[in-house]
PDB file of C-alpha atoms in Angstrom:
ATOM      1  CA  CYS A  47     -20.129 -20.385  -8.408  1.00  0.00           C
ATOM      2  CA  ARG A  48     -22.837 -22.998  -7.817  1.00  0.00           C
ATOM      3  CA  GLN A  49     -25.542 -20.372  -8.299  1.00  0.00           C
ATOM      4  CA  ILE A  50     -24.193 -18.515 -11.334  1.00  0.00           C
ATOM      5  CA  GLY A  51     -21.923 -21.129 -12.954  1.00  0.00           C
ATOM      6  CA  TYR A  52     -18.686 -19.161 -12.924  1.00  0.00           C
ATOM      7  CA  ILE A  53     -16.057 -17.733 -10.600  1.00  0.00           C
ATOM      8  CA  LEU A  54     -14.382 -14.320 -10.783  1.00  0.00           C
ATOM      9  CA  THR A  55     -10.773 -13.360 -10.277  1.00  0.00           C
ATOM     10  CA  LEU A  56      -9.766 -10.199  -8.431  1.00  0.00           C
ATOM     11  CA  HIS A  57      -9.944  -8.181 -11.664  1.00  0.00           C
ATOM     12  CA  LYS A  58     -13.299  -9.690 -12.649  1.00  0.00           C
ATOM     13  CA  ARG A  59     -12.133 -12.225 -15.229  1.00  0.00           C
ATOM     14  CA  ARG A  60     -14.681 -15.046 -15.472  1.00  0.00           C
ATOM     15  CA  ARG A  61     -14.012 -18.735 -15.506  1.00  0.00           C
ATOM     16  CA  TRP A  62     -17.039 -20.775 -16.406  1.00  0.00           C
ATOM     17  CA  LEU A  63     -17.304 -24.089 -14.559  1.00  0.00           C
ATOM     18  CA  PRO A  64     -20.255 -26.005 -16.013  1.00  0.00           C
ATOM     19  CA  ASP A  65     -19.516 -29.105 -13.911  1.00  0.00           C
ATOM     20  CA  ILE A  66     -19.817 -27.281 -10.578  1.00  0.00           C
ATOM     21  CA  ASN A  67     -23.298 -28.787 -10.068  1.00  0.00           C
ATOM     22  CA  SER A  68     -22.641 -32.100 -11.778  1.00  0.00           C
ATOM     23  CA  GLU A  69     -24.154 -35.219 -10.302  1.00  0.00           C
ATOM     24  CA  GLN A  70     -20.884 -37.013 -11.005  1.00  0.00           C
ATOM     25  CA  TYR A  71     -18.696 -36.638  -7.915  1.00  0.00           C
ATOM     26  CA  ASN A  72     -15.368 -36.549  -9.778  1.00  0.00           C
ATOM     27  CA  LEU A  73     -16.545 -33.815 -12.202  1.00  0.00           C
ATOM     28  CA  GLN A  74     -18.021 -31.724  -9.406  1.00  0.00           C
ATOM     29  CA  SER A  75     -14.881 -32.115  -7.246  1.00  0.00           C
ATOM     30  CA  ALA A  76     -12.633 -31.074 -10.119  1.00  0.00           C
ATOM     31  CA  ALA A  77     -14.795 -27.980 -10.717  1.00  0.00           C
ATOM     32  CA  GLU A  78     -14.667 -27.094  -7.006  1.00  0.00           C
ATOM     33  CA  ARG A  79     -10.859 -27.311  -7.008  1.00  0.00           C
ATOM     34  CA  ALA A  80     -10.725 -25.229 -10.180  1.00  0.00           C
ATOM     35  CA  ALA A  81     -12.940 -22.579  -8.564  1.00  0.00           C
ATOM     36  CA  VAL A  82     -10.624 -22.221  -5.561  1.00  0.00           C
ATOM     37  CA  ASN A  83      -7.469 -22.273  -7.706  1.00  0.00           C
ATOM     38  CA  THR A  84      -8.905 -19.715 -10.120  1.00  0.00           C
ATOM     39  CA  VAL A  85      -9.494 -17.198  -7.352  1.00  0.00           C
ATOM     40  CA  CYS A  86      -5.955 -17.627  -5.984  1.00  0.00           C
ATOM     41  CA  GLN A  87      -3.830 -18.207  -9.067  1.00  0.00           C
ATOM     42  CA  GLY A  88      -5.989 -16.230 -11.482  1.00  0.00           C
ATOM     43  CA  SER A  89      -5.966 -13.215  -9.177  1.00  0.00           C
ATOM     44  CA  ALA A  90      -2.183 -13.484  -8.787  1.00  0.00           C
ATOM     45  CA  ALA A  91      -1.900 -13.517 -12.582  1.00  0.00           C
ATOM     46  CA  ASP A  92      -4.214 -10.471 -12.799  1.00  0.00           C
ATOM     47  CA  VAL A  93      -1.991  -8.536 -10.396  1.00  0.00           C
ATOM     48  CA  ALA A  94       1.179  -9.572 -12.264  1.00  0.00           C
ATOM     49  CA  LYS A  95      -0.279  -8.517 -15.624  1.00  0.00           C
ATOM     50  CA  ALA A  96      -1.409  -5.167 -14.226  1.00  0.00           C
ATOM     51  CA  ALA A  97       2.084  -4.707 -12.757  1.00  0.00           C
ATOM     52  CA  MET A  98       3.701  -5.394 -16.151  1.00  0.00           C
ATOM     53  CA  LEU A  99       1.540  -2.701 -17.726  1.00  0.00           C
ATOM     54  CA  LYS A 100       2.450  -0.274 -14.958  1.00  0.00           C
ATOM     55  CA  VAL A 101       6.161  -1.088 -15.331  1.00  0.00           C
ATOM     56  CA  GLU A 102       5.940  -0.472 -19.075  1.00  0.00           C
ATOM     57  CA  ARG A 103       4.240   2.894 -18.528  1.00  0.00           C
ATOM     58  CA  LYS A 104       6.794   3.994 -15.886  1.00  0.00           C
ATOM     59  CA  VAL A 105       9.776   2.862 -17.995  1.00  0.00           C
ATOM     60  CA  LYS A 106       8.504   4.826 -21.000  1.00  0.00           C
ATOM     61  CA  GLU A 107       7.978   7.876 -18.766  1.00  0.00           C
ATOM     62  CA  LYS A 108      11.590   7.674 -17.544  1.00  0.00           C
ATOM     63  CA  TRP A 109      13.459   6.610 -20.709  1.00  0.00           C
ATOM     64  CA  GLY A 110      11.042   7.352 -23.545  1.00  0.00           C
ATOM     65  CA  THR A 111      10.316   4.906 -26.328  1.00  0.00           C
ATOM     66  CA  GLU A 112      13.587   5.045 -28.285  1.00  0.00           C
ATOM     67  CA  TRP A 113      15.482   2.822 -25.837  1.00  0.00           C
ATOM     68  CA  ILE A 114      13.861   0.477 -23.333  1.00  0.00           C
ATOM     69  CA  PRO A 115      16.192  -0.911 -20.609  1.00  0.00           C
ATOM     70  CA  CYS A 116      13.906  -3.780 -19.609  1.00  0.00           C
ATOM     71  CA  VAL A 117      11.598  -6.170 -21.393  1.00  0.00           C
ATOM     72  CA  PRO A 118       9.242  -8.674 -19.742  1.00  0.00           C
ATOM     73  CA  ILE A 119      10.163 -12.135 -21.007  1.00  0.00           C
ATOM     74  CA  LEU A 120       7.976 -14.538 -19.047  1.00  0.00           C
ATOM     75  CA  GLN A 121       5.191 -14.542 -16.468  1.00  0.00           C
ATOM     76  CA  ILE A 122       4.522 -17.553 -14.245  1.00  0.00           C
ATOM     77  CA  HIS A 123       1.599 -16.928 -11.868  1.00  0.00           C
ATOM     78  CA  ASP A 124       2.868 -14.074  -9.682  1.00  0.00           C
ATOM     79  CA  GLU A 125       6.455 -14.003 -10.974  1.00  0.00           C
ATOM     80  CA  ILE A 126       7.774 -11.960 -13.866  1.00  0.00           C
ATOM     81  CA  LEU A 127      11.092 -12.499 -15.614  1.00  0.00           C
ATOM     82  CA  PHE A 128      12.573  -9.348 -17.150  1.00  0.00           C
ATOM     83  CA  GLU A 129      15.575  -8.938 -19.391  1.00  0.00           C
ATOM     84  CA  VAL A 130      17.325  -5.818 -18.070  1.00  0.00           C
ATOM     85  CA  ASP A 131      20.239  -3.740 -19.301  1.00  0.00           C
ATOM     86  CA  PRO A 132      22.850  -4.175 -16.525  1.00  0.00           C
ATOM     87  CA  SER A 133      23.669  -0.454 -16.490  1.00  0.00           C
ATOM     88  CA  GLU A 134      20.067   0.322 -15.449  1.00  0.00           C
ATOM     89  CA  LEU A 135      19.493  -2.631 -13.114  1.00  0.00           C
ATOM     90  CA  TYR A 136      18.869  -0.654  -9.916  1.00  0.00           C
ATOM     91  CA  ALA A 137      16.744   2.041 -11.585  1.00  0.00           C
ATOM     92  CA  VAL A 138      14.612  -0.641 -13.220  1.00  0.00           C
ATOM     93  CA  ARG A 139      14.439  -2.575  -9.947  1.00  0.00           C
ATOM     94  CA  ASP A 140      13.009   0.492  -8.183  1.00  0.00           C
ATOM     95  CA  ILE A 141      10.357   0.935 -10.880  1.00  0.00           C
ATOM     96  CA  ILE A 142       9.400  -2.744 -10.784  1.00  0.00           C
ATOM     97  CA  LYS A 143       9.234  -2.747  -6.991  1.00  0.00           C
ATOM     98  CA  GLU A 144       6.977   0.307  -6.843  1.00  0.00           C
ATOM     99  CA  ALA A 145       4.750  -0.967  -9.648  1.00  0.00           C
ATOM    100  CA  MET A 146       4.305  -4.472  -8.284  1.00  0.00           C
ATOM    101  CA  GLU A 147       3.798  -3.443  -4.675  1.00  0.00           C
ATOM    102  CA  SER A 148       1.235  -0.747  -5.490  1.00  0.00           C
ATOM    103  CA  VAL A 149      -0.757  -2.333  -8.303  1.00  0.00           C
ATOM    104  CA  GLY A 150      -3.230  -4.278  -6.184  1.00  0.00           C
ATOM    105  CA  ASN A 151      -5.829  -2.720  -3.950  1.00  0.00           C
ATOM    106  CA  LEU A 152      -5.494  -5.435  -1.333  1.00  0.00           C
ATOM    107  CA  SER A 153      -5.830  -5.551   2.428  1.00  0.00           C
ATOM    108  CA  VAL A 154      -2.428  -7.258   2.721  1.00  0.00           C
ATOM    109  CA  PRO A 155       0.837  -5.734   1.478  1.00  0.00           C
ATOM    110  CA  LEU A 156       2.450  -7.141  -1.644  1.00  0.00           C
ATOM    111  CA  GLN A 157       6.157  -7.793  -1.241  1.00  0.00           C
ATOM    112  CA  VAL A 158       8.592  -8.134  -4.122  1.00  0.00           C
ATOM    113  CA  GLN A 159      11.769 -10.197  -4.143  1.00  0.00           C
ATOM    114  CA  PHE A 160      14.445  -9.760  -6.809  1.00  0.00           C
ATOM    115  CA  ARG A 161      16.822 -12.313  -8.227  1.00  0.00           C
ATOM    116  CA  VAL A 162      19.404 -11.464 -10.864  1.00  0.00           C
ATOM    117  CA  GLY A 163      21.617 -13.587 -13.082  1.00  0.00           C
ATOM    118  CA  PRO A 164      22.694 -14.362 -16.625  1.00  0.00           C
ATOM    119  CA  ALA A 165      20.462 -17.454 -16.812  1.00  0.00           C
ATOM    120  CA  TRP A 166      17.356 -18.818 -15.078  1.00  0.00           C
ATOM    121  CA  GLY A 167      19.333 -21.476 -13.188  1.00  0.00           C
ATOM    122  CA  SER A 168      21.888 -19.039 -11.787  1.00  0.00           C
ATOM    123  CA  LEU A 169      19.668 -16.322 -10.303  1.00  0.00           C
ATOM    124  CA  LYS A 170      20.835 -14.785  -7.013  1.00  0.00           C
ATOM    125  CA  GLU A 171      18.769 -12.606  -4.730  1.00  0.00           C
ATOM    126  CA  ILE A 172      19.550  -8.885  -4.572  1.00  0.00           C
ATOM    127  CA  GLU A 173      18.465  -6.495  -1.874  1.00  0.00           C
ATOM    128  CA  ASN A 174      15.321  -4.459  -2.256  1.00  0.00           C
TER     129      ASN A 174
END
């Protein structure tokens, strides 16, 4: 980052950090923290976005495009909130699990946890 002025995420998104070589300590320190956070959090976001695309493709393969039993509502770093038709919960869960665990080409396994509920504050974990 100091040499080229930017940092890359896992999927090669660039974040320019012009203050990485600043003579002002506070600006340089902030850029250093941003560089580390970008690699971790930005890469997690890359994997989650790629997983959402894979889930969409697999859902359309299984159910077609006339009726979609799950819709991504929100992504927060490496978490994705889906709205799912209750009658297809376990079929959708299997697709999401396979997509999210296989999307990254990483040296460590990705593990998915599922929580289900009618509202964000009342989610309960379900078995994989």
